[in-house]
Amino acid sequence: MSRRGDWVYENNGGTCVAIAGADYCVVAADTRLSVGYSILTRDHSKICDLADKCVLASSGFQGDIKALHKNLAARELLYQHQHNKRMSCPAMAQLLSNTLYYKRFFPYYAFNVLGGLDSEGKGCVFTYDAVGSYERTGYSAQGTGSSLIMPVLDNQLKSPSPLLLPARDAVTPLSESEAVDLVKDVFASATERDIYTGDKLEIVVINKAGTKREYIDLRKD
């Protein structure tokens, strides 16, 4: 892959997926970090705990992702000290949008999926482009394998259009265990076709009881 001499970005690959349910949210990402045909590490987490029952999964240029996560963590800590409470997931979604848009002329090369529970305890997923445009959906995928995974999620989950009136709930009809099984299936499928996705799958399940993590192996070639 040839690049211009002044091109400062690199795509380190990887795939992120999130699914929101009635009282849970599942966020998952693979752990491979690579450049071109070289694997830099097989054990790199793309998921960051940010606020109260709210996690962010990011794919793209690792330098920008680290800077973005550090910035958001600092802003959340300031909010916590000023308001004596953790930031909610929808509030973090707006903060992330503002942070990305502020850098729109030299953007963070990061493609983000934010998942968690809202103030009513419902699952919520927010999906972003690189300059802060975002939308609340029932499910989303970002990263190098997203074009392989999104058609499967569209087929299985069929989220209602946000243009429908009256507005319909975007949460998916699956139970928590069914959503986790679907995530495992779509990653197993994407790993067969995307060389930048693989090694291990990190799954974070958020519900009223808290947050739990699970790891499963994917293809390592």
PDB file of N, CA and C in Angstrom, residues 52-98:
ATOM      1  N   ASP A  52     -20.459   5.793  33.427  1.00  0.00           N
ATOM      2  CA  ASP A  52     -21.291   4.843  34.157  1.00  0.00           C
ATOM      3  C   ASP A  52     -22.049   3.957  33.179  1.00  0.00           C
ATOM      4  N   LYS A  53     -21.718   2.644  33.166  1.00  0.00           N
ATOM      5  CA  LYS A  53     -22.356   1.677  32.267  1.00  0.00           C
ATOM      6  C   LYS A  53     -22.308   2.169  30.815  1.00  0.00           C
ATOM      7  N   CYS A  54     -21.105   2.513  30.383  1.00  0.00           N
ATOM      8  CA  CYS A  54     -20.896   3.068  29.050  1.00  0.00           C
ATOM      9  C   CYS A  54     -19.483   2.726  28.592  1.00  0.00           C
ATOM     10  N   VAL A  55     -19.352   2.065  27.435  1.00  0.00           N
ATOM     11  CA  VAL A  55     -18.035   1.712  26.905  1.00  0.00           C
ATOM     12  C   VAL A  55     -17.928   2.167  25.456  1.00  0.00           C
ATOM     13  N   LEU A  56     -16.700   2.420  25.039  1.00  0.00           N
ATOM     14  CA  LEU A  56     -16.423   2.888  23.682  1.00  0.00           C
ATOM     15  C   LEU A  56     -15.497   1.897  22.994  1.00  0.00           C
ATOM     16  N   ALA A  57     -15.883   1.473  21.795  1.00  0.00           N
ATOM     17  CA  ALA A  57     -15.036   0.612  20.969  1.00  0.00           C
ATOM     18  C   ALA A  57     -14.616   1.405  19.737  1.00  0.00           C
ATOM     19  N   SER A  58     -13.323   1.398  19.431  1.00  0.00           N
ATOM     20  CA  SER A  58     -12.784   2.237  18.360  1.00  0.00           C
ATOM     21  C   SER A  58     -11.865   1.447  17.445  1.00  0.00           C
ATOM     22  N   SER A  59     -11.971   1.738  16.154  1.00  0.00           N
ATOM     23  CA  SER A  59     -11.079   1.163  15.152  1.00  0.00           C
ATOM     24  C   SER A  59     -10.510   2.293  14.320  1.00  0.00           C
ATOM     25  N   GLY A  60      -9.296   2.099  13.805  1.00  0.00           N
ATOM     26  CA  GLY A  60      -8.669   3.131  12.985  1.00  0.00           C
ATOM     27  C   GLY A  60      -7.191   3.265  13.295  1.00  0.00           C
ATOM     28  N   PHE A  61      -6.715   4.509  13.386  1.00  0.00           N
ATOM     29  CA  PHE A  61      -5.309   4.785  13.672  1.00  0.00           C
ATOM     30  C   PHE A  61      -5.090   4.778  15.183  1.00  0.00           C
ATOM     31  N   GLN A  62      -4.201   3.898  15.638  1.00  0.00           N
ATOM     32  CA  GLN A  62      -4.066   3.663  17.069  1.00  0.00           C
ATOM     33  C   GLN A  62      -3.606   4.892  17.832  1.00  0.00           C
ATOM     34  N   GLY A  63      -2.763   5.713  17.246  1.00  0.00           N
ATOM     35  CA  GLY A  63      -2.307   6.931  17.917  1.00  0.00           C
ATOM     36  C   GLY A  63      -3.461   7.875  18.213  1.00  0.00           C
ATOM     37  N   ASP A  64      -4.336   8.075  17.224  1.00  0.00           N
ATOM     38  CA  ASP A  64      -5.488   8.955  17.419  1.00  0.00           C
ATOM     39  C   ASP A  64      -6.495   8.351  18.387  1.00  0.00           C
ATOM     40  N   ILE A  65      -6.667   7.032  18.339  1.00  0.00           N
ATOM     41  CA  ILE A  65      -7.607   6.371  19.254  1.00  0.00           C
ATOM     42  C   ILE A  65      -7.166   6.563  20.699  1.00  0.00           C
ATOM     43  N   LYS A  66      -5.858   6.381  20.961  1.00  0.00           N
ATOM     44  CA  LYS A  66      -5.341   6.572  22.325  1.00  0.00           C
ATOM     45  C   LYS A  66      -5.539   8.017  22.783  1.00  0.00           C
ATOM     46  N   ALA A  67      -5.256   8.976  21.903  1.00  0.00           N
ATOM     47  CA  ALA A  67      -5.426  10.384  22.249  1.00  0.00           C
ATOM     48  C   ALA A  67      -6.894  10.706  22.533  1.00  0.00           C
ATOM     49  N   LEU A  68      -7.797  10.152  21.719  1.00  0.00           N
ATOM     50  CA  LEU A  68      -9.229  10.385  21.910  1.00  0.00           C
ATOM     51  C   LEU A  68      -9.710   9.789  23.227  1.00  0.00           C
ATOM     52  N   HIS A  69      -9.327   8.552  23.521  1.00  0.00           N
ATOM     53  CA  HIS A  69      -9.751   7.918  24.772  1.00  0.00           C
ATOM     54  C   HIS A  69      -9.225   8.687  25.986  1.00  0.00           C
ATOM     55  N   LYS A  70      -7.978   9.145  25.902  1.00  0.00           N
ATOM     56  CA  LYS A  70      -7.386   9.905  27.018  1.00  0.00           C
ATOM     57  C   LYS A  70      -8.126  11.227  27.226  1.00  0.00           C
ATOM     58  N   ASN A  71      -8.468  11.892  26.133  1.00  0.00           N
ATOM     59  CA  ASN A  71      -9.204  13.160  26.193  1.00  0.00           C
ATOM     60  C   ASN A  71     -10.577  12.951  26.828  1.00  0.00           C
ATOM     61  N   LEU A  72     -11.293  11.931  26.383  1.00  0.00           N
ATOM     62  CA  LEU A  72     -12.635  11.673  26.910  1.00  0.00           C
ATOM     63  C   LEU A  72     -12.591  11.284  28.391  1.00  0.00           C
ATOM     64  N   ALA A  73     -11.591  10.479  28.773  1.00  0.00           N
ATOM     65  CA  ALA A  73     -11.463  10.078  30.176  1.00  0.00           C
ATOM     66  C   ALA A  73     -11.210  11.286  31.068  1.00  0.00           C
ATOM     67  N   ALA A  74     -10.387  12.230  30.593  1.00  0.00           N
ATOM     68  CA  ALA A  74     -10.106  13.446  31.364  1.00  0.00           C
ATOM     69  C   ALA A  74     -11.357  14.310  31.500  1.00  0.00           C
ATOM     70  N   ARG A  75     -12.117  14.445  30.414  1.00  0.00           N
ATOM     71  CA  ARG A  75     -13.343  15.248  30.454  1.00  0.00           C
ATOM     72  C   ARG A  75     -14.387  14.609  31.371  1.00  0.00           C
ATOM     73  N   GLU A  76     -14.464  13.287  31.367  1.00  0.00           N
ATOM     74  CA  GLU A  76     -15.411  12.596  32.239  1.00  0.00           C
ATOM     75  C   GLU A  76     -15.031  12.779  33.704  1.00  0.00           C
ATOM     76  N   LEU A  77     -13.734  12.775  33.997  1.00  0.00           N
ATOM     77  CA  LEU A  77     -13.278  12.982  35.372  1.00  0.00           C
ATOM     78  C   LEU A  77     -13.614  14.389  35.855  1.00  0.00           C
ATOM     79  N   LEU A  78     -13.441  15.386  34.982  1.00  0.00           N
ATOM     80  CA  LEU A  78     -13.831  16.755  35.321  1.00  0.00           C
ATOM     81  C   LEU A  78     -15.329  16.835  35.619  1.00  0.00           C
ATOM     82  N   TYR A  79     -16.122  16.215  34.774  1.00  0.00           N
ATOM     83  CA  TYR A  79     -17.579  16.183  34.973  1.00  0.00           C
ATOM     84  C   TYR A  79     -17.927  15.546  36.318  1.00  0.00           C
ATOM     85  N   GLN A  80     -17.223  14.468  36.656  1.00  0.00           N
ATOM     86  CA  GLN A  80     -17.482  13.751  37.903  1.00  0.00           C
ATOM     87  C   GLN A  80     -17.200  14.637  39.109  1.00  0.00           C
ATOM     88  N   HIS A  81     -16.110  15.400  39.059  1.00  0.00           N
ATOM     89  CA  HIS A  81     -15.764  16.287  40.178  1.00  0.00           C
ATOM     90  C   HIS A  81     -16.724  17.477  40.275  1.00  0.00           C
ATOM     91  N   GLN A  82     -17.186  17.977  39.135  1.00  0.00           N
ATOM     92  CA  GLN A  82     -18.051  19.157  39.137  1.00  0.00           C
ATOM     93  C   GLN A  82     -19.496  18.826  39.522  1.00  0.00           C
ATOM     94  N   HIS A  83     -19.969  17.607  39.176  1.00  0.00           N
ATOM     95  CA  HIS A  83     -21.382  17.272  39.371  1.00  0.00           C
ATOM     96  C   HIS A  83     -21.611  16.165  40.403  1.00  0.00           C
ATOM     97  N   ASN A  84     -20.518  15.615  40.945  1.00  0.00           N
ATOM     98  CA  ASN A  84     -20.612  14.549  41.951  1.00  0.00           C
ATOM     99  C   ASN A  84     -21.404  13.333  41.460  1.00  0.00           C
ATOM    100  N   LYS A  85     -21.281  13.035  40.184  1.00  0.00           N
ATOM    101  CA  LYS A  85     -21.905  11.821  39.621  1.00  0.00           C
ATOM    102  C   LYS A  85     -21.202  11.481  38.312  1.00  0.00           C
ATOM    103  N   ARG A  86     -21.338  10.225  37.900  1.00  0.00           N
ATOM    104  CA  ARG A  86     -20.756   9.789  36.640  1.00  0.00           C
ATOM    105  C   ARG A  86     -21.595  10.291  35.469  1.00  0.00           C
ATOM    106  N   MET A  87     -20.949  10.484  34.343  1.00  0.00           N
ATOM    107  CA  MET A  87     -21.648  10.921  33.142  1.00  0.00           C
ATOM    108  C   MET A  87     -22.507   9.777  32.589  1.00  0.00           C
ATOM    109  N   SER A  88     -23.696  10.109  32.113  1.00  0.00           N
ATOM    110  CA  SER A  88     -24.571   9.091  31.530  1.00  0.00           C
ATOM    111  C   SER A  88     -24.092   8.744  30.118  1.00  0.00           C
ATOM    112  N   CYS A  89     -24.595   7.641  29.598  1.00  0.00           N
ATOM    113  CA  CYS A  89     -24.178   7.211  28.252  1.00  0.00           C
ATOM    114  C   CYS A  89     -24.619   8.213  27.174  1.00  0.00           C
ATOM    115  N   PRO A  90     -25.886   8.706  27.168  1.00  0.00           N
ATOM    116  CA  PRO A  90     -26.247   9.722  26.162  1.00  0.00           C
ATOM    117  C   PRO A  90     -25.432  11.012  26.279  1.00  0.00           C
ATOM    118  N   ALA A  91     -25.063  11.405  27.518  1.00  0.00           N
ATOM    119  CA  ALA A  91     -24.224  12.595  27.691  1.00  0.00           C
ATOM    120  C   ALA A  91     -22.828  12.361  27.122  1.00  0.00           C
ATOM    121  N   MET A  92     -22.271  11.158  27.353  1.00  0.00           N
ATOM    122  CA  MET A  92     -20.970  10.820  26.777  1.00  0.00           C
ATOM    123  C   MET A  92     -21.047  10.770  25.254  1.00  0.00           C
ATOM    124  N   ALA A  93     -22.182  10.331  24.714  1.00  0.00           N
ATOM    125  CA  ALA A  93     -22.362  10.297  23.260  1.00  0.00           C
ATOM    126  C   ALA A  93     -22.269  11.705  22.675  1.00  0.00           C
ATOM    127  N   GLN A  94     -22.891  12.670  23.346  1.00  0.00           N
ATOM    128  CA  GLN A  94     -22.832  14.050  22.864  1.00  0.00           C
ATOM    129  C   GLN A  94     -21.422  14.633  23.020  1.00  0.00           C
ATOM    130  N   LEU A  95     -20.765  14.309  24.138  1.00  0.00           N
ATOM    131  CA  LEU A  95     -19.391  14.772  24.345  1.00  0.00           C
ATOM    132  C   LEU A  95     -18.460  14.228  23.270  1.00  0.00           C
ATOM    133  N   LEU A  96     -18.617  12.950  22.933  1.00  0.00           N
ATOM    134  CA  LEU A  96     -17.783  12.359  21.884  1.00  0.00           C
ATOM    135  C   LEU A  96     -18.033  13.032  20.548  1.00  0.00           C
ATOM    136  N   SER A  97     -19.289  13.323  20.244  1.00  0.00           N
ATOM    137  CA  SER A  97     -19.607  14.023  18.999  1.00  0.00           C
ATOM    138  C   SER A  97     -18.951  15.403  18.961  1.00  0.00           C
ATOM    139  N   ASN A  98     -19.050  16.147  20.055  1.00  0.00           N
ATOM    140  CA  ASN A  98     -18.444  17.484  20.129  1.00  0.00           C
ATOM    141  C   ASN A  98     -16.925  17.409  19.982  1.00  0.00           C
TER     142      ASN A  98
END
